[in-house]
mmCIF file of C-alpha atoms in Angstrom:
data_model
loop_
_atom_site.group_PDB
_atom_site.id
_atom_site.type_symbol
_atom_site.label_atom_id
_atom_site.label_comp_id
_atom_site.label_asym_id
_atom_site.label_seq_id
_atom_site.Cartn_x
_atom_site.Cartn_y
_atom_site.Cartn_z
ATOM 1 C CA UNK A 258 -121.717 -114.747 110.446
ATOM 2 C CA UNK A 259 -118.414 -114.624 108.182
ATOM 3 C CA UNK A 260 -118.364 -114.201 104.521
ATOM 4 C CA UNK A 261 -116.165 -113.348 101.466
ATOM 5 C CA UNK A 262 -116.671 -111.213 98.548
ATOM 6 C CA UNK A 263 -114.440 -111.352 95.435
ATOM 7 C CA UNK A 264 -115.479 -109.103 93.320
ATOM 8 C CA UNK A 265 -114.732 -110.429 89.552
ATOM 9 C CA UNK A 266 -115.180 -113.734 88.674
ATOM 10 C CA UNK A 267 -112.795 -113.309 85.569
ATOM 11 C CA UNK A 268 -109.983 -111.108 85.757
ATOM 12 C CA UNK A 269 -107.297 -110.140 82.081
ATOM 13 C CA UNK A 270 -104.044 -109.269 82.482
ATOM 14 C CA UNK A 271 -101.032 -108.502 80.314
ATOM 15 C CA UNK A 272 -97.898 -110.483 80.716
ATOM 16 C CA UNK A 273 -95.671 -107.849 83.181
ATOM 17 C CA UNK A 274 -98.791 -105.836 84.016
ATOM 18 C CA UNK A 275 -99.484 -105.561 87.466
ATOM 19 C CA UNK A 276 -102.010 -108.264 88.917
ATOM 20 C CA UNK A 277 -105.106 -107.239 91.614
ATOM 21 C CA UNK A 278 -107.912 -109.246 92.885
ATOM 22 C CA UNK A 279 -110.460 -107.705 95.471
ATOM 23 C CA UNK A 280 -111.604 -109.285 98.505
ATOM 24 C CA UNK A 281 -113.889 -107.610 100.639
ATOM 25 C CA UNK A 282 -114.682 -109.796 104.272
ATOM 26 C CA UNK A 283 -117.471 -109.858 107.118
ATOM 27 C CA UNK A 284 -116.369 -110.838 110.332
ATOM 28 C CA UNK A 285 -117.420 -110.298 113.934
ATOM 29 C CA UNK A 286 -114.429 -111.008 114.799
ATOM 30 C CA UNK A 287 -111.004 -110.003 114.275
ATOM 31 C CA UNK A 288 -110.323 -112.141 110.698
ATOM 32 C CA UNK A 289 -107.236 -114.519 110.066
ATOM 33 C CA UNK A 290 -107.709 -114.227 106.099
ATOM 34 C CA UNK A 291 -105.912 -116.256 103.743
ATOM 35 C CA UNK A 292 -105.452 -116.552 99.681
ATOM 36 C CA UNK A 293 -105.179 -120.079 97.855
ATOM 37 C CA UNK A 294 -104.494 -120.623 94.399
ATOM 38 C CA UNK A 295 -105.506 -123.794 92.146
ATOM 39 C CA UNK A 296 -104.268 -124.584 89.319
ATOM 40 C CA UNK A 297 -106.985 -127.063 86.833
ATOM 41 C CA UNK A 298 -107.733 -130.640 88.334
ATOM 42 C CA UNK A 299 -106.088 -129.742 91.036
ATOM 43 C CA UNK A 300 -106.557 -128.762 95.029
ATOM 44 C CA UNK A 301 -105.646 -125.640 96.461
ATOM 45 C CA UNK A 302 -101.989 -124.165 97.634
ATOM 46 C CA UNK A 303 -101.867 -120.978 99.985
ATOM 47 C CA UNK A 304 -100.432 -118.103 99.253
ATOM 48 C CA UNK A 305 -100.471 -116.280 101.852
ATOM 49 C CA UNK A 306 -102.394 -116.136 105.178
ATOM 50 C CA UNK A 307 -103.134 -112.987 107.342
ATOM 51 C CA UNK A 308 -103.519 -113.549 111.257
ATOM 52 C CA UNK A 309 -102.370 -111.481 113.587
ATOM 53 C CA UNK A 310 -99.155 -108.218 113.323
ATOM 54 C CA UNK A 311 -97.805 -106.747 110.229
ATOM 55 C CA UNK A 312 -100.709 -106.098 108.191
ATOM 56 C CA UNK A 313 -99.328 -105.852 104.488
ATOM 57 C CA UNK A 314 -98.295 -109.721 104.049
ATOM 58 C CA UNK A 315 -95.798 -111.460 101.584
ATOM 59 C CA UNK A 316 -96.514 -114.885 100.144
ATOM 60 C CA UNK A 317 -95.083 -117.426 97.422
ATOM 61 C CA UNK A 318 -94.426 -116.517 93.673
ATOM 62 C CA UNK A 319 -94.404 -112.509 94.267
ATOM 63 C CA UNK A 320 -97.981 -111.950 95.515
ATOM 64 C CA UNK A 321 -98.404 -109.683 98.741
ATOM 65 C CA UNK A 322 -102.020 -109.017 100.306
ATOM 66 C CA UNK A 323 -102.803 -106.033 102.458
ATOM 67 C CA UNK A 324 -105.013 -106.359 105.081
ATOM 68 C CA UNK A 325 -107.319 -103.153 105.670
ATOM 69 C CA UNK A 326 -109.787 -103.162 108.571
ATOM 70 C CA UNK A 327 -111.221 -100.068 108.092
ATOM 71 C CA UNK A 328 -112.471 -100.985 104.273
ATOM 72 C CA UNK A 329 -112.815 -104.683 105.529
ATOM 73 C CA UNK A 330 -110.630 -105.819 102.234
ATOM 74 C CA UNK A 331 -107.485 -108.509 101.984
ATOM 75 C CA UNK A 332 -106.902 -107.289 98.248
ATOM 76 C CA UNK A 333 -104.209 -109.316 96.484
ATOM 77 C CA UNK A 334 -101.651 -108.318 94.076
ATOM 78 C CA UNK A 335 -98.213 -109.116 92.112
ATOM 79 C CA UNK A 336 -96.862 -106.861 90.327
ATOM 80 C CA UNK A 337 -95.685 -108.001 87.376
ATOM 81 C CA UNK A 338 -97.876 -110.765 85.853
ATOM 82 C CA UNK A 339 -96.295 -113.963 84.317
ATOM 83 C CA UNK A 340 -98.059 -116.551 82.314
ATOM 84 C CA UNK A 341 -97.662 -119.318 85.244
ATOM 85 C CA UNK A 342 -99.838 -117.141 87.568
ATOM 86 C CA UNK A 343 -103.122 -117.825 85.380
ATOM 87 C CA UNK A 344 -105.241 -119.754 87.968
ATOM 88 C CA UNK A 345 -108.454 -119.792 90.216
ATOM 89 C CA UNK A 346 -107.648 -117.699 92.990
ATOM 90 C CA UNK A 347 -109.816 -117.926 96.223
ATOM 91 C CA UNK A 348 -109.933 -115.514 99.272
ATOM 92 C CA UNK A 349 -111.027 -117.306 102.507
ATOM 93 C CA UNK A 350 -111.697 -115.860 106.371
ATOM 94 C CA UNK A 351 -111.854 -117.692 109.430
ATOM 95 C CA UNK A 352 -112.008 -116.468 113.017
ATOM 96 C CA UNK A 353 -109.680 -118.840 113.984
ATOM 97 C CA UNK A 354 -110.764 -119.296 117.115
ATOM 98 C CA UNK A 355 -113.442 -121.521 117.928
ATOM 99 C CA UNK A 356 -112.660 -123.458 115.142
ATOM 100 C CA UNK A 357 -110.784 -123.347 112.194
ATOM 101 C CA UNK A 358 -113.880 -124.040 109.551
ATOM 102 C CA UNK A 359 -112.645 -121.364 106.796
ATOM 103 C CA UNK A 360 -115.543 -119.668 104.544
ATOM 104 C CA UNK A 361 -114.576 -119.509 101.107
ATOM 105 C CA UNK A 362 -115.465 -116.694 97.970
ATOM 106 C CA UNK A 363 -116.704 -118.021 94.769
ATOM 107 C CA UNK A 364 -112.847 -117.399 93.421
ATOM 108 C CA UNK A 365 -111.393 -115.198 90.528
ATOM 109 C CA UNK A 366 -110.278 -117.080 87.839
ATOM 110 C CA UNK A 367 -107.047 -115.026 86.720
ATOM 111 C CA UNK A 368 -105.874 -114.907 82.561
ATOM 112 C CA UNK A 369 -102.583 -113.910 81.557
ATOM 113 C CA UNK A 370 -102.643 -112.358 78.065
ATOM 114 C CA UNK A 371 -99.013 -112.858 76.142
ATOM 115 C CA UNK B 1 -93.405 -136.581 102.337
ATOM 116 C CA UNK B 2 -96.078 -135.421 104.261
ATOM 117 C CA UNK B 3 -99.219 -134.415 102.510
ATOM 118 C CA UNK B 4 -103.323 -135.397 101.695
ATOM 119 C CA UNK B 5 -104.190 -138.448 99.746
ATOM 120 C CA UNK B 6 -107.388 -138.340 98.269
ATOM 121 C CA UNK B 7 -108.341 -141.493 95.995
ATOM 122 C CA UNK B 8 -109.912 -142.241 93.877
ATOM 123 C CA UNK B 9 -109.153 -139.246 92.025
ATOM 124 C CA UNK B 10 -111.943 -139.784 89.602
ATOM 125 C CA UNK B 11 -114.901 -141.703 89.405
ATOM 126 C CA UNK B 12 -117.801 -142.761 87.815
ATOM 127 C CA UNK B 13 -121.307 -143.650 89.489
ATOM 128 C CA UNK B 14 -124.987 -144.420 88.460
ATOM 129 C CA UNK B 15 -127.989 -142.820 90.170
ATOM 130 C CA UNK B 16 -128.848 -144.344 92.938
ATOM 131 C CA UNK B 17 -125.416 -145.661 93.841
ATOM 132 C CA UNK B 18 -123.687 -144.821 97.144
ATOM 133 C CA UNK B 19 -119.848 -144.030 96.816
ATOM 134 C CA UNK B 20 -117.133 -143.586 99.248
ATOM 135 C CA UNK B 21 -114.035 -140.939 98.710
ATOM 136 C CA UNK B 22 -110.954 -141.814 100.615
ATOM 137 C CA UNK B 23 -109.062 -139.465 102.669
ATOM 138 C CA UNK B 24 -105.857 -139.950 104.397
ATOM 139 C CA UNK B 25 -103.472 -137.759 105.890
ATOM 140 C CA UNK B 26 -99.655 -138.330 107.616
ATOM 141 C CA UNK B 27 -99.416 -134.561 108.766
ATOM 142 C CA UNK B 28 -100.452 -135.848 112.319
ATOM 143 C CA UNK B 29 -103.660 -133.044 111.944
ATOM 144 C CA UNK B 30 -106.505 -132.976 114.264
ATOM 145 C CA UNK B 31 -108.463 -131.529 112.098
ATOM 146 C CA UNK B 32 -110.393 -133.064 109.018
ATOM 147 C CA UNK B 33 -112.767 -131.247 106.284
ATOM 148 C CA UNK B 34 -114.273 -132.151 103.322
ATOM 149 C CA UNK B 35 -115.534 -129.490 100.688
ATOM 150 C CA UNK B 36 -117.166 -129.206 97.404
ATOM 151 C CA UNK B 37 -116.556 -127.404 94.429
ATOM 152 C CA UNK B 38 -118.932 -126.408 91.844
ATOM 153 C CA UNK B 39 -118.375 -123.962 89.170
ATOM 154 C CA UNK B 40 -118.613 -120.416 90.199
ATOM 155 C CA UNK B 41 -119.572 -121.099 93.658
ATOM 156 C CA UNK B 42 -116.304 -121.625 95.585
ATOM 157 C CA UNK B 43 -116.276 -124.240 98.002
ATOM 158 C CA UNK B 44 -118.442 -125.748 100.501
ATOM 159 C CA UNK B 45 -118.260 -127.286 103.806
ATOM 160 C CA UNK B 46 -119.992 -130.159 103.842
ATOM 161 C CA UNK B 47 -118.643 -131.553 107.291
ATOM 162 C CA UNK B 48 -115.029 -131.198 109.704
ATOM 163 C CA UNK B 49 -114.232 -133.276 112.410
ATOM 164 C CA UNK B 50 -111.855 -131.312 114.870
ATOM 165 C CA UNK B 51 -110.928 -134.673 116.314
ATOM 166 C CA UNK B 52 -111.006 -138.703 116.504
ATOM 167 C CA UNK B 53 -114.591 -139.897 116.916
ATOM 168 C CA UNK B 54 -115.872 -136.709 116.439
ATOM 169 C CA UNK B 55 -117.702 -134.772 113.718
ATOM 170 C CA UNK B 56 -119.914 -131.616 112.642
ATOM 171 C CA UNK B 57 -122.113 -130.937 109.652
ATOM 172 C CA UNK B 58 -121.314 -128.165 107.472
ATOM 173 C CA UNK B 59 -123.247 -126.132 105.138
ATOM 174 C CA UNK B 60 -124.449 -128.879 103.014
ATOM 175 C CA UNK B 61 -124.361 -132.489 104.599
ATOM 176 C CA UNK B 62 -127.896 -133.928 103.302
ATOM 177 C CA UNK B 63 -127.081 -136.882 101.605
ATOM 178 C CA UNK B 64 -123.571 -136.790 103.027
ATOM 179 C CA UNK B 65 -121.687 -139.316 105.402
ATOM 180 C CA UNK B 66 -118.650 -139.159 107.630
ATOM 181 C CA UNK B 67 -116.599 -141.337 109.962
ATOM 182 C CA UNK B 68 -113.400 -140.492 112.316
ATOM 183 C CA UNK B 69 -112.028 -143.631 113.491
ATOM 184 C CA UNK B 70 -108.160 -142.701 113.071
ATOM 185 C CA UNK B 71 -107.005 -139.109 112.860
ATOM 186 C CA UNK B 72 -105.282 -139.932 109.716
ATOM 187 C CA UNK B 73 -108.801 -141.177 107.984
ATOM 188 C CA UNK B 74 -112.105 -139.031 107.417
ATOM 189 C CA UNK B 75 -113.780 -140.661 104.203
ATOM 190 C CA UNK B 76 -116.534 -139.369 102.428
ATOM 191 C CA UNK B 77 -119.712 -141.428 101.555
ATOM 192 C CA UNK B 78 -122.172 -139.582 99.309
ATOM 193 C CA UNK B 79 -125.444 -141.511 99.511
ATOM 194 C CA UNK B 80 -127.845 -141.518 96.222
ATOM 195 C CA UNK B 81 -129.972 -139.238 99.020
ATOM 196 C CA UNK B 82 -127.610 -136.851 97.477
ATOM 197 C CA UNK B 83 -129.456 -135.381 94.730
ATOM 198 C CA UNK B 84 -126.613 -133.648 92.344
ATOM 199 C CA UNK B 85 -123.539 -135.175 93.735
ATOM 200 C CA UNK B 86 -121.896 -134.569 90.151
ATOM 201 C CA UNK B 87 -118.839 -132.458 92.056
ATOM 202 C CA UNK B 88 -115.265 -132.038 93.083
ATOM 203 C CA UNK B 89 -114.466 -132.994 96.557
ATOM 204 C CA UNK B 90 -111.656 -131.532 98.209
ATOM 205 C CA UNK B 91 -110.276 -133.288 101.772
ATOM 206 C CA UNK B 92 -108.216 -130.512 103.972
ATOM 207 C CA UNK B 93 -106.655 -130.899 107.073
ATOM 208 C CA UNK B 94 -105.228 -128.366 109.697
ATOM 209 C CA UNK B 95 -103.101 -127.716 112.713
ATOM 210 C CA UNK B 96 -102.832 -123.974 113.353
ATOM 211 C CA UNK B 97 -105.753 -122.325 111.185
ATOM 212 C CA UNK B 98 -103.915 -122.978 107.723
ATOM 213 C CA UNK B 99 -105.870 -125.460 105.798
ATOM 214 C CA UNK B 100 -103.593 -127.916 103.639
ATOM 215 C CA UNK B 101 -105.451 -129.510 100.617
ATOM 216 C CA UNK B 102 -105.617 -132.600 98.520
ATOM 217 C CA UNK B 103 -105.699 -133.128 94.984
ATOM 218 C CA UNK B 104 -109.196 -133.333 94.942
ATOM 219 C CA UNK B 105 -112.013 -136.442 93.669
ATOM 220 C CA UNK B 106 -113.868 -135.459 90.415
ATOM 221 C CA UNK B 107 -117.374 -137.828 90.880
ATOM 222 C CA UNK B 108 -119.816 -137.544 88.022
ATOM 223 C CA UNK B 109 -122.905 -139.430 87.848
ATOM 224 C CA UNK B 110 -124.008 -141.163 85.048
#
């Protein structure tokens, strides 16, 4: 059985200090891993999605994920922090294979400090 | 431009009360989900259909009801079997893996 870890469920940052949130996976399978960010009242937007090749991935508004199979983590980070980035963050795995059901953490709810 | 509507985006119900959440989507997706979201808990499958007239319970279906009639439809019913339905419901859809998500359905019970 999948499942996702995020450890934090609050995480403080400084405007222009550098952002991390931890995701830790467990997967039978080889992973396709994503992040999605939500902003209040609102659904979620990806980031940025790991599948398959280059494993240090880019994604929208300056946030990069690495994936790392032998510490089973998709840790994501920016690294400078701006006041627009304060959301709920949520790492997700599927195996993307016989189906495409993704299994969500409980999210990281991200504060940007002026 | 192409996207998830979910309506009504929030509502209001008594106990006892079913209710159904609309779901529509013109990304030509065979796949449907629906999901809940409760404070510190993330979300939760409650059921996907991976194609027209077909569909597969989740992690939390009691008290939950799906159809698949079109692929652009998948509504929601939550039946007053549904013992804390006060939630927000999220509709995704996907092609290749990448879930895309509505704006969600905030349903409290009164």
């Amino acid at each position: 059985a999948q499942s996702v870890t995020q450890l934090g469920s609050h995480v403080s940052v400084s405007e222009g200090a550098l952002v991390l949130l931890r995701c830790n996976y467990s997967s039978s399978v080889p992973p396709y891993l994503f992040w999605y960010v939500q902003y209040p009242n609102q659904g979620l937007q990806l980031l940025l999605k790991y599948t398959t090749g280059a494993t240090l991935v880019k994604g929208i508004n300056g946030f990069e994920a690495e994936f790392k199979k032998s510490e089973t983590s998709f840790h994501l980070t920016k690294p400078s922090a701006h006041m627009s980035d304060a959301a709920e963050y949520f790492c997700a795995v599927s195996d993307g294979r016989s189906s495409y059901k993704l299994i969500f953490g409980s999210g990281t709810r991200l504060l940007v400090r002026p | 431009d192409g996207g998830i509507t979910q309506s009504p985006k929030y509502l209001f119900r008594k106990e006892g009360q079913n209710v159904t959440l609309s779901c529509e989507q013109n990304l030509n997706h065979d796949a449907m989900y629906w999901y809940r979201q409760d404070p510190g808990q993330g979300l939760r499958l409650i059921y996907y259909s991976q194609i027209v007239n077909d569909f597969q319970k989740g992690d939390i279906a009691e008290g939950y009801s799906v159809s698949r009639e079109k692929k652009e439809s998948f509504p929601l019913t939550v039946t007053s079997a549904q013992k804390n339905p006060t939630a927000f419901y999220l509709c995704a859809s996907s092609h290749t893996g990448e879930l895309f998500f509505g704006e969600g359905s905030r349903l409290t019970v009164l």
